[in-house]
Each structure stands twice: as structure tokens, then as C-alpha cells.
Amino acid sequence: MTEFTETPATERTALHVIHTPMHAYAERKQGPILQAGSAPSRADKHHDLRPAPSLPALRGDIQGLRGLAVTLVVLAHAEAPFLAGGYVGVDVFFVISGFLITSGLIREASSSHSISLRRFYARRAVRILPLASLVALTTMLGCWLYASKLRYAEFMHDALASALYFVNIDLAASSTDYLSEGTTPSPFQHFWSLAVEEQFYFVWPVLLLMSWKYCRSTWLKALPLGVLCLVSYALAVQTGQTSASWSYFGPHTRLWELGAGSLLAFGHGALAHLPRLLSATGTWLGLAGILASALLYDDKTPFPGHYTLLPVAGAVLVIAGGCNASPSAASRLLAMRPATRVGNLSYGWYLWHWPVMMIGPAALARTATPTLSLILAVVALALAWVTLHLVEDPIRFRSSLRDRPTAALTFGVSLSATVTAASLIAAFVPPQISSTARAPQLGRSLASASNPQEHLADLLTEAATSLPRNLSPGLTDIKRQRSALYRDSCHVSYAATRSPDCVYGDTASDKVIVLFGDSHAAQWFPALDQISRRNGWKLVSLTKASCKTADVMIVNQNRPYEACDSWRKDALNRIKKLQPLLVVASSSEAATPVHRMKSPRRQWQAGYERVYQQLAGASGHLAVMLDTPWPSSDAVECASSYPLDLPTCEQDQNDAVKDPMLREASRRAARRAKAFVVDPSPWLCRPQGRCPLVVGDTFAYRDESHLAESFAQALIPVLHQELRALGLIK
């Protein structure tokens, strides 16, 4: 999910080095290169997009650094062993991009005392958009043919967001939706950092132009960016503690990485005169820092944040060390032909590898594995080579575009408009999901049954093996369902330590029941809300994302989930004051304790019991609902792939228990607290059999663990029957 943009060819040529000895290590030249000190012809002065005079050779070490960075990213995405932290390659690319492009802007400002924004954006358009547009259009076709039919509309939205450079904002916003977590990444997700870069370059050249006009000393010209970098870094650290998605995708949290490279460009003249030993040491240390972060970091590392300093500082040191007139062994190593050749293909390889890895397994009708991903990565590298020679180079070196900024900008706008139009049109012609005969209405059937639980068991036995024509709601609408609990933000997020005052059911009643737990408690809200209305109860909701009912410190987002413990303490105090008639408590069986347990079942049971005893003492009745069976994967996604063969997606009842140890610990603790234990497994699975995805006309699950809201509503008669056993309902 990381990405970069390669700097426009003319800027890369002009600014990769400040010295000529590195010319020996340049793999190839990008555009016309003048030897240091040579003067341009009169015709060249009228070529808006051609390099400024006195251009040095291409820096091979930076091309090699590109090659290293893209290789780390691709291998990390392919789940190569020992390189889980390869995602730091994107941070390296941000630094490279900031350095090269800012160096070009500074050279232009120094020679002409101004910066042509028209030429700058024209170069960006010619360099970035042709291949990006081709990859986007090809990926759209691949989605229509092979990707999830269920998420096709979402993918086309991502294509539109990518074309308009706000996909990172869109991803940050959508990733905060708790019920959307765990879904397969979009084939367009890697465009997020292209959006981050363009958002940065929408602001930075203007800011540099203003500072260049009004500030005389170099440090004053760099001061505005330096302040922005400090603010951005502080925001990255702070946001990482409250919202991982905004920390990762937000432009405000990534600006400092591009800014670090940009600030480096202000001092490249002084860097060229550093002692060779100091430059060489810095280059080796920087290279070691990049590799160390790739080897030591993984998906549990709090990233970005303080940990981002290591790869960013590493990239800064490598680039700074390479500015020395006498390149070190590390710089020469990076400038070797294999590394620079991969660097030349880096932009294309990055753009191609992600959609190929995402769509390739489905196109080949194979399960994604690290081996297959590595093979597909090689295929993407071949595509990068082909498109470099057939698309990238022919377009960016085309004189009619290089010499005419207006034409280049018009060309770029046309490409973006084409992708935008294609995504909008494609959204109206989604691939169809097959279905068969109509099925009986589950909700109405259970409501009219004399014994809803027995009737449900019969329906489970007779469950269809294919999607019914009258599935309600349709498969594409199941994940969009949001109960009032979510619409009103009453199911609180990870950072919250207190629930708002959320009252449902018969709000005027003095008979109170409480729903307490995590999202696997919240999934019962649609049924409990209706039952409360029918029986004149006030329903108070106290639920929090991933917060277990057991008094055990767990891990969440790679950190101790302290907010959960604070929230639970507050919720228990509120329940004690409410003195409810009934508390319905439930939580999922997916949890990892912060501290290693010597006796897991006993310690978990003690944690559950501490909470259940408090709930039982504060209420008239306590009902502990065990966790619902888990499908083998995202049930809705699987059904969209096998609509006429649903048994392929079904899970055996024994395998559907997420954690038998936690289930037994909760059951025993509930009995010791004299609570009423409800096991919903018979409501979703056949006795000693499998757990179907569709019962009657209703889909059972919304994802890989939660019930679909429509199914929970259909189970109102069944849950009503259970509560009657408590003597609360006549």
C-alpha cells in the first residue's frame, strides 16, 4: 500500500548531482544533458521544458536508491520472508522526490530569479500521467473481469478518487469505519502516495516562489518549509495515537518526509565540500538504517510516527553522502548497473505490481500465496520495462510536449478526464452476480412460527446452496447497512474512554435494559431495540470497538488497549447507577493479552468473572451471549465469487468457534456469576454440521465475523423466545 512518483525527466537530469565524477556511474541520460560550464544554444532558450544550462550527469546512486526502495516495497507486498518492513521504501521515495524536485526549482529560481509554475506542472503532467492513466484504465478492466463483483462500485470510486488525487483522503476516511476493517485492499490503493505527492507539490512550489522573492538569505527561504516539517512531524506522531488511518494516508502527516528531502536540497552545495570520510560514513549509516528498518519493522510496528525517522534519516544520509565530489564505495555500489536499471523501471514497477498482485490470483483462479505474488511481481517488472519503452519515454521526450507547456498541460488534463469519465461510466455497468429461484422470507416465517427456534433449525437444514433471486437486502447492500447504533456514533471507537448517552427502545420507560460489550454485542442491537419497543423497555447501549467483557488488558493496534480498560470501568459504574432490569453482555472471542499468561483459561475466566459478578450485582438479570460462529473468510465476498456454489464458503460448526478456550472461560465465568448463558450457534449452524450463509431470503453475515443486520432483525422471534425463559416476557 505504498507508492511513489518518479521525478520528471528534465528535473531528474538537472539535479541528480552537483559534481561530474559521478557521470561514470550514470546508467543512462534522461533528455539532453549539457556538460558543466557549456552554454545552451539560442533555440534551447525558447524550449520551456528543457533543462536549464550547466546540467550535470544523472546521479547513479540515486537511481540505485530508487531501485532498492521499490524492491523493498514490492517484496514486502509479496510477503517475502524477513522483509515485512519493506514498506519503508515509500518513505525513501518521498525523500528522493522532495530532494530532486526542490533542487530543480532552486536551480530555476537561482538562474531566472523566479519559478515558472506553468512549466513545473507541465513537466509533472508529461512524466506522471501517461503511465498512471494506462495502469488505471487497465486495472478498471481487470476489476470488471476478475475482481470482487461485490466491491466493483467501490473500486470504480477508488479509480475516480485516484484520477482526481484525493484517494488518500478517501482511504483515510473510509478506514475509520470499524465495520469496514479487514476488507481486501483496493487494486487502486497504491495510488494514495501519488496523491500525497501531488498535494504537496500543489503547495510547495508556490511557497518556494514567495519565499524566494521576499527572503534574501538561504536559511530564511527554507524557514517556512522547516516550520511546516516540524508541525507535520508532530501531527504524524499525535495522529498515530488516535487514528492510524489518517496517520498513514494523511497529507499533513506525510509532508515532513517530502520536506526533509526538500530541505536537503537547500544545502547540497555545502554537502559537496564535506570531508570524504564523513560523507562515506554517512552514506553507509544511511543505507544500514534503511535496510535495518526493512528487516526489523513489521505490521505491528507503530508506523508512521517516531519509527519513520529511521528510513527517512537513512535516505537523507545516502543522498547527502552522494553529493561529495569523490563518491564513496556505498554510492558506487548503489550506482552499479543492476541497481540503476531497476531504478529506471521503478515508477512503472510500482504502478503495475499492486494491481497485478491484487487481481492476478483471481484471474488465474488460484489462491494468493507468497510464491505466486513473487511470480506476479516479476510479471509486473516486465510490464514496467515494456511500458517504459512504449509509453513513458516516447511521450516524455516528445518535442511537441516538451517544448510547449500549454500543450503538455492540456494533454495531462485530457488523460485525467479520460480516467475520470471511464470510472464514472464503468460504475453504471457492473458485472452481474448470478442467482437462482426465490426463497421463503425468513423474518415473516419465524414471526408466524409457534416455535421459532425449531422452525429456524428446519430452515437451516433446508438452506439453499445458491443465492436466491429475492435475497433481501441484495448482496451489494449488506455491508452498507448501519443500525442507529453506528449512525449515531454510539458504538465508540478505539480511542474513546466513555460512551455517549445513547438511549433507544421506549425512551420514556423506567424499565432499563443495557447492551454491553464490543461489536459482537452491538450486532444484536437491531433485535434488542425492537424487543425493547414491544415490551416497554428503555435500551441503553454501552459498546466499544474490540473491547472485551473480560477484565484483561489486551493488545489493540500493536499497543496495550488502555482505553478499553478505562471505558469498561466507566461503563460498569454507569450500569451500577442505572440498576437495570437486564444486562445483555457479549464480546468476540478474538483477543491477545498484553502479558503472557501462565494459565490462559484460568486467567481469562477470572477476568470474565470479575466483570460478570459486577454486572449481576448491579442488575436484576444478566444474560451472557456467547460469540457467534465465524465464517472461514468474508462471507459476502466469498458469496459474490461463488453465488451458485455457496457450500464452498461454508464453515463447519466446530471450526467456526474462534477460540474454544475463551468460549469455555466465558461460559464458566457466567455460570459462577449465576448468569443466563445464551449460545447462538444453533441459530446459525446445523446440528453437528455446517453453517450456511443464506437462510431463506436472508444473508447471515456481513463480513468475516459479524452478523448481517437484516439477519439479526429476522431473529427477533428467536431472541424473544430466549428472553421469555428469563421470566421477563410473558
JSON list of N, CA, C and O in Angstrom, two decimals, residues 362-412:
[
{"chain": "A", "resi": 362, "resn": "ALA", "atom": "N", "xyz": [-7.04, -14.02, -8.81]},
{"chain": "A", "resi": 362, "resn": "ALA", "atom": "CA", "xyz": [-8.41, -14.29, -9.26]},
{"chain": "A", "resi": 362, "resn": "ALA", "atom": "C", "xyz": [-8.44, -14.60, -10.75]},
{"chain": "A", "resi": 362, "resn": "ALA", "atom": "O", "xyz": [-9.19, -15.47, -11.20]},
{"chain": "A", "resi": 363, "resn": "ALA", "atom": "N", "xyz": [-7.63, -13.88, -11.53]},
{"chain": "A", "resi": 363, "resn": "ALA", "atom": "CA", "xyz": [-7.60, -14.13, -12.97]},
{"chain": "A", "resi": 363, "resn": "ALA", "atom": "C", "xyz": [-7.07, -15.53, -13.28]},
{"chain": "A", "resi": 363, "resn": "ALA", "atom": "O", "xyz": [-7.49, -16.16, -14.25]},
{"chain": "A", "resi": 364, "resn": "LEU", "atom": "N", "xyz": [-6.16, -16.02, -12.44]},
{"chain": "A", "resi": 364, "resn": "LEU", "atom": "CA", "xyz": [-5.59, -17.35, -12.63]},
{"chain": "A", "resi": 364, "resn": "LEU", "atom": "C", "xyz": [-6.36, -18.43, -11.89]},
{"chain": "A", "resi": 364, "resn": "LEU", "atom": "O", "xyz": [-5.99, -19.60, -11.95]},
{"chain": "A", "resi": 365, "resn": "ALA", "atom": "N", "xyz": [-7.43, -18.01, -11.17]},
{"chain": "A", "resi": 365, "resn": "ALA", "atom": "CA", "xyz": [-8.24, -18.94, -10.36]},
{"chain": "A", "resi": 365, "resn": "ALA", "atom": "C", "xyz": [-7.37, -19.68, -9.35]},
{"chain": "A", "resi": 365, "resn": "ALA", "atom": "O", "xyz": [-7.53, -20.88, -9.13]},
{"chain": "A", "resi": 366, "resn": "ARG", "atom": "N", "xyz": [-6.46, -18.94, -8.72]},
{"chain": "A", "resi": 366, "resn": "ARG", "atom": "CA", "xyz": [-5.58, -19.52, -7.72]},
{"chain": "A", "resi": 366, "resn": "ARG", "atom": "C", "xyz": [-5.60, -18.68, -6.46]},
{"chain": "A", "resi": 366, "resn": "ARG", "atom": "O", "xyz": [-5.90, -17.49, -6.49]},
{"chain": "A", "resi": 367, "resn": "THR", "atom": "N", "xyz": [-5.28, -19.32, -5.35]},
{"chain": "A", "resi": 367, "resn": "THR", "atom": "CA", "xyz": [-5.21, -18.62, -4.08]},
{"chain": "A", "resi": 367, "resn": "THR", "atom": "C", "xyz": [-3.90, -17.84, -4.00]},
{"chain": "A", "resi": 367, "resn": "THR", "atom": "O", "xyz": [-2.84, -18.35, -4.39]},
{"chain": "A", "resi": 368, "resn": "ALA", "atom": "N", "xyz": [-3.98, -16.63, -3.50]},
{"chain": "A", "resi": 368, "resn": "ALA", "atom": "CA", "xyz": [-2.77, -15.81, -3.38]},
{"chain": "A", "resi": 368, "resn": "ALA", "atom": "C", "xyz": [-1.82, -16.42, -2.36]},
{"chain": "A", "resi": 368, "resn": "ALA", "atom": "O", "xyz": [-2.21, -16.72, -1.24]},
{"chain": "A", "resi": 369, "resn": "THR", "atom": "N", "xyz": [-0.59, -16.61, -2.76]},
{"chain": "A", "resi": 369, "resn": "THR", "atom": "CA", "xyz": [0.47, -17.12, -1.89]},
{"chain": "A", "resi": 369, "resn": "THR", "atom": "C", "xyz": [1.71, -16.27, -2.11]},
{"chain": "A", "resi": 369, "resn": "THR", "atom": "O", "xyz": [1.83, -15.59, -3.14]},
{"chain": "A", "resi": 370, "resn": "PRO", "atom": "N", "xyz": [2.68, -16.29, -1.18]},
{"chain": "A", "resi": 370, "resn": "PRO", "atom": "CA", "xyz": [3.91, -15.54, -1.40]},
{"chain": "A", "resi": 370, "resn": "PRO", "atom": "C", "xyz": [4.62, -15.94, -2.69]},
{"chain": "A", "resi": 370, "resn": "PRO", "atom": "O", "xyz": [5.15, -15.08, -3.40]},
{"chain": "A", "resi": 371, "resn": "THR", "atom": "N", "xyz": [4.62, -17.22, -3.00]},
{"chain": "A", "resi": 371, "resn": "THR", "atom": "CA", "xyz": [5.28, -17.67, -4.24]},
{"chain": "A", "resi": 371, "resn": "THR", "atom": "C", "xyz": [4.60, -17.09, -5.46]},
{"chain": "A", "resi": 371, "resn": "THR", "atom": "O", "xyz": [5.26, -16.57, -6.38]},
{"chain": "A", "resi": 372, "resn": "LEU", "atom": "N", "xyz": [3.26, -17.17, -5.50]},
{"chain": "A", "resi": 372, "resn": "LEU", "atom": "CA", "xyz": [2.53, -16.60, -6.63]},
{"chain": "A", "resi": 372, "resn": "LEU", "atom": "C", "xyz": [2.73, -15.10, -6.71]},
{"chain": "A", "resi": 372, "resn": "LEU", "atom": "O", "xyz": [2.88, -14.54, -7.81]},
{"chain": "A", "resi": 373, "resn": "SER", "atom": "N", "xyz": [2.76, -14.44, -5.57]},
{"chain": "A", "resi": 373, "resn": "SER", "atom": "CA", "xyz": [2.96, -12.99, -5.55]},
{"chain": "A", "resi": 373, "resn": "SER", "atom": "C", "xyz": [4.32, -12.61, -6.11]},
{"chain": "A", "resi": 373, "resn": "SER", "atom": "O", "xyz": [4.45, -11.60, -6.83]},
{"chain": "A", "resi": 374, "resn": "LEU", "atom": "N", "xyz": [5.34, -13.39, -5.81]},
{"chain": "A", "resi": 374, "resn": "LEU", "atom": "CA", "xyz": [6.67, -13.12, -6.36]},
{"chain": "A", "resi": 374, "resn": "LEU", "atom": "C", "xyz": [6.69, -13.30, -7.88]},
{"chain": "A", "resi": 374, "resn": "LEU", "atom": "O", "xyz": [7.32, -12.52, -8.61]},
{"chain": "A", "resi": 375, "resn": "ILE", "atom": "N", "xyz": [5.98, -14.32, -8.35]},
{"chain": "A", "resi": 375, "resn": "ILE", "atom": "CA", "xyz": [5.89, -14.53, -9.80]},
{"chain": "A", "resi": 375, "resn": "ILE", "atom": "C", "xyz": [5.18, -13.35, -10.46]},
{"chain": "A", "resi": 375, "resn": "ILE", "atom": "O", "xyz": [5.61, -12.84, -11.50]},
{"chain": "A", "resi": 376, "resn": "LEU", "atom": "N", "xyz": [4.09, -12.91, -9.84]},
{"chain": "A", "resi": 376, "resn": "LEU", "atom": "CA", "xyz": [3.36, -11.77, -10.38]},
{"chain": "A", "resi": 376, "resn": "LEU", "atom": "C", "xyz": [4.18, -10.50, -10.30]},
{"chain": "A", "resi": 376, "resn": "LEU", "atom": "O", "xyz": [4.04, -9.61, -11.16]},
{"chain": "A", "resi": 377, "resn": "ALA", "atom": "N", "xyz": [5.05, -10.39, -9.30]},
{"chain": "A", "resi": 377, "resn": "ALA", "atom": "CA", "xyz": [5.94, -9.22, -9.21]},
{"chain": "A", "resi": 377, "resn": "ALA", "atom": "C", "xyz": [6.89, -9.17, -10.40]},
{"chain": "A", "resi": 377, "resn": "ALA", "atom": "O", "xyz": [7.18, -8.09, -10.94]},
{"chain": "A", "resi": 378, "resn": "VAL", "atom": "N", "xyz": [7.36, -10.34, -10.82]},
{"chain": "A", "resi": 378, "resn": "VAL", "atom": "CA", "xyz": [8.24, -10.40, -12.00]},
{"chain": "A", "resi": 378, "resn": "VAL", "atom": "C", "xyz": [7.45, -10.03, -13.25]},
{"chain": "A", "resi": 378, "resn": "VAL", "atom": "O", "xyz": [7.96, -9.32, -14.14]},
{"chain": "A", "resi": 379, "resn": "VAL", "atom": "N", "xyz": [6.21, -10.47, -13.33]},
{"chain": "A", "resi": 379, "resn": "VAL", "atom": "CA", "xyz": [5.35, -10.09, -14.46]},
{"chain": "A", "resi": 379, "resn": "VAL", "atom": "C", "xyz": [5.18, -8.57, -14.49]},
{"chain": "A", "resi": 379, "resn": "VAL", "atom": "O", "xyz": [5.26, -7.93, -15.55]},
{"chain": "A", "resi": 380, "resn": "ALA", "atom": "N", "xyz": [4.97, -7.97, -13.33]},
{"chain": "A", "resi": 380, "resn": "ALA", "atom": "CA", "xyz": [4.82, -6.52, -13.25]},
{"chain": "A", "resi": 380, "resn": "ALA", "atom": "C", "xyz": [6.11, -5.81, -13.67]},
{"chain": "A", "resi": 380, "resn": "ALA", "atom": "O", "xyz": [6.07, -4.75, -14.31]},
{"chain": "A", "resi": 381, "resn": "LEU", "atom": "N", "xyz": [7.27, -6.37, -13.33]},
{"chain": "A", "resi": 381, "resn": "LEU", "atom": "CA", "xyz": [8.54, -5.79, -13.74]},
{"chain": "A", "resi": 381, "resn": "LEU", "atom": "C", "xyz": [8.68, -5.81, -15.26]},
{"chain": "A", "resi": 381, "resn": "LEU", "atom": "O", "xyz": [9.15, -4.85, -15.88]},
{"chain": "A", "resi": 382, "resn": "ALA", "atom": "N", "xyz": [8.24, -6.91, -15.87]},
{"chain": "A", "resi": 382, "resn": "ALA", "atom": "CA", "xyz": [8.26, -7.00, -17.34]},
{"chain": "A", "resi": 382, "resn": "ALA", "atom": "C", "xyz": [7.33, -5.95, -17.95]},
{"chain": "A", "resi": 382, "resn": "ALA", "atom": "O", "xyz": [7.67, -5.31, -18.96]},
{"chain": "A", "resi": 383, "resn": "LEU", "atom": "N", "xyz": [6.16, -5.76, -17.35]},
{"chain": "A", "resi": 383, "resn": "LEU", "atom": "CA", "xyz": [5.24, -4.73, -17.84]},
{"chain": "A", "resi": 383, "resn": "LEU", "atom": "C", "xyz": [5.87, -3.35, -17.71]},
{"chain": "A", "resi": 383, "resn": "LEU", "atom": "O", "xyz": [5.69, -2.49, -18.59]},
{"chain": "A", "resi": 384, "resn": "ALA", "atom": "N", "xyz": [6.61, -3.13, -16.62]},
{"chain": "A", "resi": 384, "resn": "ALA", "atom": "CA", "xyz": [7.27, -1.84, -16.43]},
{"chain": "A", "resi": 384, "resn": "ALA", "atom": "C", "xyz": [8.29, -1.59, -17.54]},
{"chain": "A", "resi": 384, "resn": "ALA", "atom": "O", "xyz": [8.42, -0.46, -18.05]},
{"chain": "A", "resi": 385, "resn": "TRP", "atom": "N", "xyz": [9.03, -2.63, -17.92]},
{"chain": "A", "resi": 385, "resn": "TRP", "atom": "CA", "xyz": [10.03, -2.49, -19.00]},
{"chain": "A", "resi": 385, "resn": "TRP", "atom": "C", "xyz": [9.36, -2.17, -20.32]},
{"chain": "A", "resi": 385, "resn": "TRP", "atom": "O", "xyz": [9.80, -1.29, -21.07]},
{"chain": "A", "resi": 386, "resn": "VAL", "atom": "N", "xyz": [8.28, -2.88, -20.62]},
{"chain": "A", "resi": 386, "resn": "VAL", "atom": "CA", "xyz": [7.57, -2.66, -21.88]},
{"chain": "A", "resi": 386, "resn": "VAL", "atom": "C", "xyz": [6.99, -1.26, -21.94]},
{"chain": "A", "resi": 386, "resn": "VAL", "atom": "O", "xyz": [7.16, -0.54, -22.94]},
{"chain": "A", "resi": 387, "resn": "THR", "atom": "N", "xyz": [6.33, -0.84, -20.87]},
{"chain": "A", "resi": 387, "resn": "THR", "atom": "CA", "xyz": [5.69, 0.48, -20.90]},
{"chain": "A", "resi": 387, "resn": "THR", "atom": "C", "xyz": [6.70, 1.62, -20.80]},
{"chain": "A", "resi": 387, "resn": "THR", "atom": "O", "xyz": [6.42, 2.72, -21.26]},
{"chain": "A", "resi": 388, "resn": "LEU", "atom": "N", "xyz": [7.88, 1.36, -20.25]},
{"chain": "A", "resi": 388, "resn": "LEU", "atom": "CA", "xyz": [8.92, 2.39, -20.25]},
{"chain": "A", "resi": 388, "resn": "LEU", "atom": "C", "xyz": [9.30, 2.75, -21.68]},
{"chain": "A", "resi": 388, "resn": "LEU", "atom": "O", "xyz": [9.43, 3.93, -22.03]},
{"chain": "A", "resi": 389, "resn": "HIS", "atom": "N", "xyz": [9.46, 1.72, -22.52]},
{"chain": "A", "resi": 389, "resn": "HIS", "atom": "CA", "xyz": [9.92, 1.93, -23.89]},
{"chain": "A", "resi": 389, "resn": "HIS", "atom": "C", "xyz": [8.79, 2.28, -24.86]},
{"chain": "A", "resi": 389, "resn": "HIS", "atom": "O", "xyz": [9.05, 2.92, -25.89]},
{"chain": "A", "resi": 390, "resn": "LEU", "atom": "N", "xyz": [7.57, 1.85, -24.53]},
{"chain": "A", "resi": 390, "resn": "LEU", "atom": "CA", "xyz": [6.46, 2.11, -25.46]},
{"chain": "A", "resi": 390, "resn": "LEU", "atom": "C", "xyz": [5.58, 3.28, -25.04]},
{"chain": "A", "resi": 390, "resn": "LEU", "atom": "O", "xyz": [4.86, 3.83, -25.87]},
{"chain": "A", "resi": 391, "resn": "VAL", "atom": "N", "xyz": [5.62, 3.64, -23.77]},
{"chain": "A", "resi": 391, "resn": "VAL", "atom": "CA", "xyz": [4.72, 4.70, -23.30]},
{"chain": "A", "resi": 391, "resn": "VAL", "atom": "C", "xyz": [5.50, 5.85, -22.66]},
{"chain": "A", "resi": 391, "resn": "VAL", "atom": "O", "xyz": [5.42, 7.00, -23.12]},
{"chain": "A", "resi": 392, "resn": "GLU", "atom": "N", "xyz": [6.27, 5.57, -21.61]},
{"chain": "A", "resi": 392, "resn": "GLU", "atom": "CA", "xyz": [6.90, 6.65, -20.84]},
{"chain": "A", "resi": 392, "resn": "GLU", "atom": "C", "xyz": [7.89, 7.46, -21.67]},
{"chain": "A", "resi": 392, "resn": "GLU", "atom": "O", "xyz": [7.73, 8.67, -21.83]},
{"chain": "A", "resi": 393, "resn": "ASP", "atom": "N", "xyz": [8.93, 6.80, -22.19]},
{"chain": "A", "resi": 393, "resn": "ASP", "atom": "CA", "xyz": [9.97, 7.53, -22.93]},
{"chain": "A", "resi": 393, "resn": "ASP", "atom": "C", "xyz": [9.45, 8.21, -24.18]},
{"chain": "A", "resi": 393, "resn": "ASP", "atom": "O", "xyz": [9.77, 9.38, -24.43]},
{"chain": "A", "resi": 394, "resn": "PRO", "atom": "N", "xyz": [8.66, 7.53, -25.03]},
{"chain": "A", "resi": 394, "resn": "PRO", "atom": "CA", "xyz": [8.17, 8.22, -26.24]},
{"chain": "A", "resi": 394, "resn": "PRO", "atom": "C", "xyz": [7.37, 9.47, -25.94]},
{"chain": "A", "resi": 394, "resn": "PRO", "atom": "O", "xyz": [7.44, 10.45, -26.70]},
{"chain": "A", "resi": 395, "resn": "ILE", "atom": "N", "xyz": [6.62, 9.47, -24.85]},
{"chain": "A", "resi": 395, "resn": "ILE", "atom": "CA", "xyz": [5.78, 10.64, -24.55]},
{"chain": "A", "resi": 395, "resn": "ILE", "atom": "C", "xyz": [6.59, 11.74, -23.88]},
{"chain": "A", "resi": 395, "resn": "ILE", "atom": "O", "xyz": [6.51, 12.91, -24.26]},
{"chain": "A", "resi": 396, "resn": "ARG", "atom": "N", "xyz": [7.41, 11.41, -22.90]},
{"chain": "A", "resi": 396, "resn": "ARG", "atom": "CA", "xyz": [8.10, 12.48, -22.18]},
{"chain": "A", "resi": 396, "resn": "ARG", "atom": "C", "xyz": [9.20, 13.12, -23.01]},
{"chain": "A", "resi": 396, "resn": "ARG", "atom": "O", "xyz": [9.61, 14.25, -22.73]},
{"chain": "A", "resi": 397, "resn": "PHE", "atom": "N", "xyz": [9.70, 12.44, -24.04]},
{"chain": "A", "resi": 397, "resn": "PHE", "atom": "CA", "xyz": [10.72, 13.03, -24.90]},
{"chain": "A", "resi": 397, "resn": "PHE", "atom": "C", "xyz": [10.13, 13.58, -26.20]},
{"chain": "A", "resi": 397, "resn": "PHE", "atom": "O", "xyz": [10.88, 13.97, -27.10]},
{"chain": "A", "resi": 398, "resn": "ARG", "atom": "N", "xyz": [8.81, 13.59, -26.30]},
{"chain": "A", "resi": 398, "resn": "ARG", "atom": "CA", "xyz": [8.16, 14.11, -27.50]},
{"chain": "A", "resi": 398, "resn": "ARG", "atom": "C", "xyz": [8.30, 15.64, -27.50]},
{"chain": "A", "resi": 398, "resn": "ARG", "atom": "O", "xyz": [7.86, 16.33, -26.58]},
{"chain": "A", "resi": 399, "resn": "SER", "atom": "N", "xyz": [8.90, 16.17, -28.55]},
{"chain": "A", "resi": 399, "resn": "SER", "atom": "CA", "xyz": [9.21, 17.59, -28.59]},
{"chain": "A", "resi": 399, "resn": "SER", "atom": "C", "xyz": [7.96, 18.46, -28.54]},
{"chain": "A", "resi": 399, "resn": "SER", "atom": "O", "xyz": [7.98, 19.56, -27.97]},
{"chain": "A", "resi": 400, "resn": "SER", "atom": "N", "xyz": [6.87, 17.99, -29.14]},
{"chain": "A", "resi": 400, "resn": "SER", "atom": "CA", "xyz": [5.64, 18.80, -29.15]},
{"chain": "A", "resi": 400, "resn": "SER", "atom": "C", "xyz": [5.09, 19.01, -27.75]},
{"chain": "A", "resi": 400, "resn": "SER", "atom": "O", "xyz": [4.32, 19.94, -27.51]},
{"chain": "A", "resi": 401, "resn": "LEU", "atom": "N", "xyz": [5.46, 18.15, -26.81]},
{"chain": "A", "resi": 401, "resn": "LEU", "atom": "CA", "xyz": [5.03, 18.30, -25.42]},
{"chain": "A", "resi": 401, "resn": "LEU", "atom": "C", "xyz": [6.12, 18.95, -24.58]},
{"chain": "A", "resi": 401, "resn": "LEU", "atom": "O", "xyz": [5.83, 19.79, -23.72]},
{"chain": "A", "resi": 402, "resn": "ARG", "atom": "N", "xyz": [7.36, 18.59, -24.82]},
{"chain": "A", "resi": 402, "resn": "ARG", "atom": "CA", "xyz": [8.46, 19.14, -24.03]},
{"chain": "A", "resi": 402, "resn": "ARG", "atom": "C", "xyz": [8.65, 20.63, -24.28]},
{"chain": "A", "resi": 402, "resn": "ARG", "atom": "O", "xyz": [9.01, 21.38, -23.37]},
{"chain": "A", "resi": 403, "resn": "ASP", "atom": "N", "xyz": [8.39, 21.06, -25.49]},
{"chain": "A", "resi": 403, "resn": "ASP", "atom": "CA", "xyz": [8.66, 22.45, -25.85]},
{"chain": "A", "resi": 403, "resn": "ASP", "atom": "C", "xyz": [7.45, 23.36, -25.66]},
{"chain": "A", "resi": 403, "resn": "ASP", "atom": "O", "xyz": [7.58, 24.58, -25.78]},
{"chain": "A", "resi": 404, "resn": "ARG", "atom": "N", "xyz": [6.29, 22.78, -25.34]},
{"chain": "A", "resi": 404, "resn": "ARG", "atom": "CA", "xyz": [5.07, 23.58, -25.27]},
{"chain": "A", "resi": 404, "resn": "ARG", "atom": "C", "xyz": [4.32, 23.25, -23.97]},
{"chain": "A", "resi": 404, "resn": "ARG", "atom": "O", "xyz": [3.56, 22.28, -23.91]},
{"chain": "A", "resi": 405, "resn": "PRO", "atom": "N", "xyz": [4.55, 24.03, -22.92]},
{"chain": "A", "resi": 405, "resn": "PRO", "atom": "CA", "xyz": [3.90, 23.75, -21.63]},
{"chain": "A", "resi": 405, "resn": "PRO", "atom": "C", "xyz": [2.38, 23.71, -21.70]},
{"chain": "A", "resi": 405, "resn": "PRO", "atom": "O", "xyz": [1.74, 22.88, -21.05]},
{"chain": "A", "resi": 406, "resn": "THR", "atom": "N", "xyz": [1.79, 24.61, -22.49]},
{"chain": "A", "resi": 406, "resn": "THR", "atom": "CA", "xyz": [0.34, 24.63, -22.58]},
{"chain": "A", "resi": 406, "resn": "THR", "atom": "C", "xyz": [-0.18, 23.33, -23.18]},
{"chain": "A", "resi": 406, "resn": "THR", "atom": "O", "xyz": [-1.18, 22.76, -22.70]},
{"chain": "A", "resi": 407, "resn": "ALA", "atom": "N", "xyz": [0.49, 22.85, -24.20]},
{"chain": "A", "resi": 407, "resn": "ALA", "atom": "CA", "xyz": [0.08, 21.58, -24.82]},
{"chain": "A", "resi": 407, "resn": "ALA", "atom": "C", "xyz": [0.26, 20.43, -23.83]},
{"chain": "A", "resi": 407, "resn": "ALA", "atom": "O", "xyz": [-0.58, 19.51, -23.78]},
{"chain": "A", "resi": 408, "resn": "ALA", "atom": "N", "xyz": [1.34, 20.47, -23.06]},
{"chain": "A", "resi": 408, "resn": "ALA", "atom": "CA", "xyz": [1.58, 19.41, -22.07]},
{"chain": "A", "resi": 408, "resn": "ALA", "atom": "C", "xyz": [0.50, 19.41, -21.00]},
{"chain": "A", "resi": 408, "resn": "ALA", "atom": "O", "xyz": [0.00, 18.36, -20.59]},
{"chain": "A", "resi": 409, "resn": "LEU", "atom": "N", "xyz": [0.13, 20.61, -20.52]},
{"chain": "A", "resi": 409, "resn": "LEU", "atom": "CA", "xyz": [-0.92, 20.69, -19.51]},
{"chain": "A", "resi": 409, "resn": "LEU", "atom": "C", "xyz": [-2.26, 20.22, -20.06]},
{"chain": "A", "resi": 409, "resn": "LEU", "atom": "O", "xyz": [-3.02, 19.52, -19.39]},
{"chain": "A", "resi": 410, "resn": "THR", "atom": "N", "xyz": [-2.55, 20.60, -21.30]},
{"chain": "A", "resi": 410, "resn": "THR", "atom": "CA", "xyz": [-3.80, 20.15, -21.93]},
{"chain": "A", "resi": 410, "resn": "THR", "atom": "C", "xyz": [-3.82, 18.64, -22.08]},
{"chain": "A", "resi": 410, "resn": "THR", "atom": "O", "xyz": [-4.84, 17.98, -21.84]},
{"chain": "A", "resi": 411, "resn": "PHE", "atom": "N", "xyz": [-2.68, 18.08, -22.44]},
{"chain": "A", "resi": 411, "resn": "PHE", "atom": "CA", "xyz": [-2.55, 16.63, -22.57]},
{"chain": "A", "resi": 411, "resn": "PHE", "atom": "C", "xyz": [-2.80, 15.95, -21.22]},
{"chain": "A", "resi": 411, "resn": "PHE", "atom": "O", "xyz": [-3.52, 14.95, -21.12]},
{"chain": "A", "resi": 412, "resn": "GLY", "atom": "N", "xyz": [-2.20, 16.51, -20.16]},
{"chain": "A", "resi": 412, "resn": "GLY", "atom": "CA", "xyz": [-2.39, 15.92, -18.83]},
{"chain": "A", "resi": 412, "resn": "GLY", "atom": "C", "xyz": [-3.82, 15.99, -18.36]},
{"chain": "A", "resi": 412, "resn": "GLY", "atom": "O", "xyz": [-4.36, 15.02, -17.81]}
]
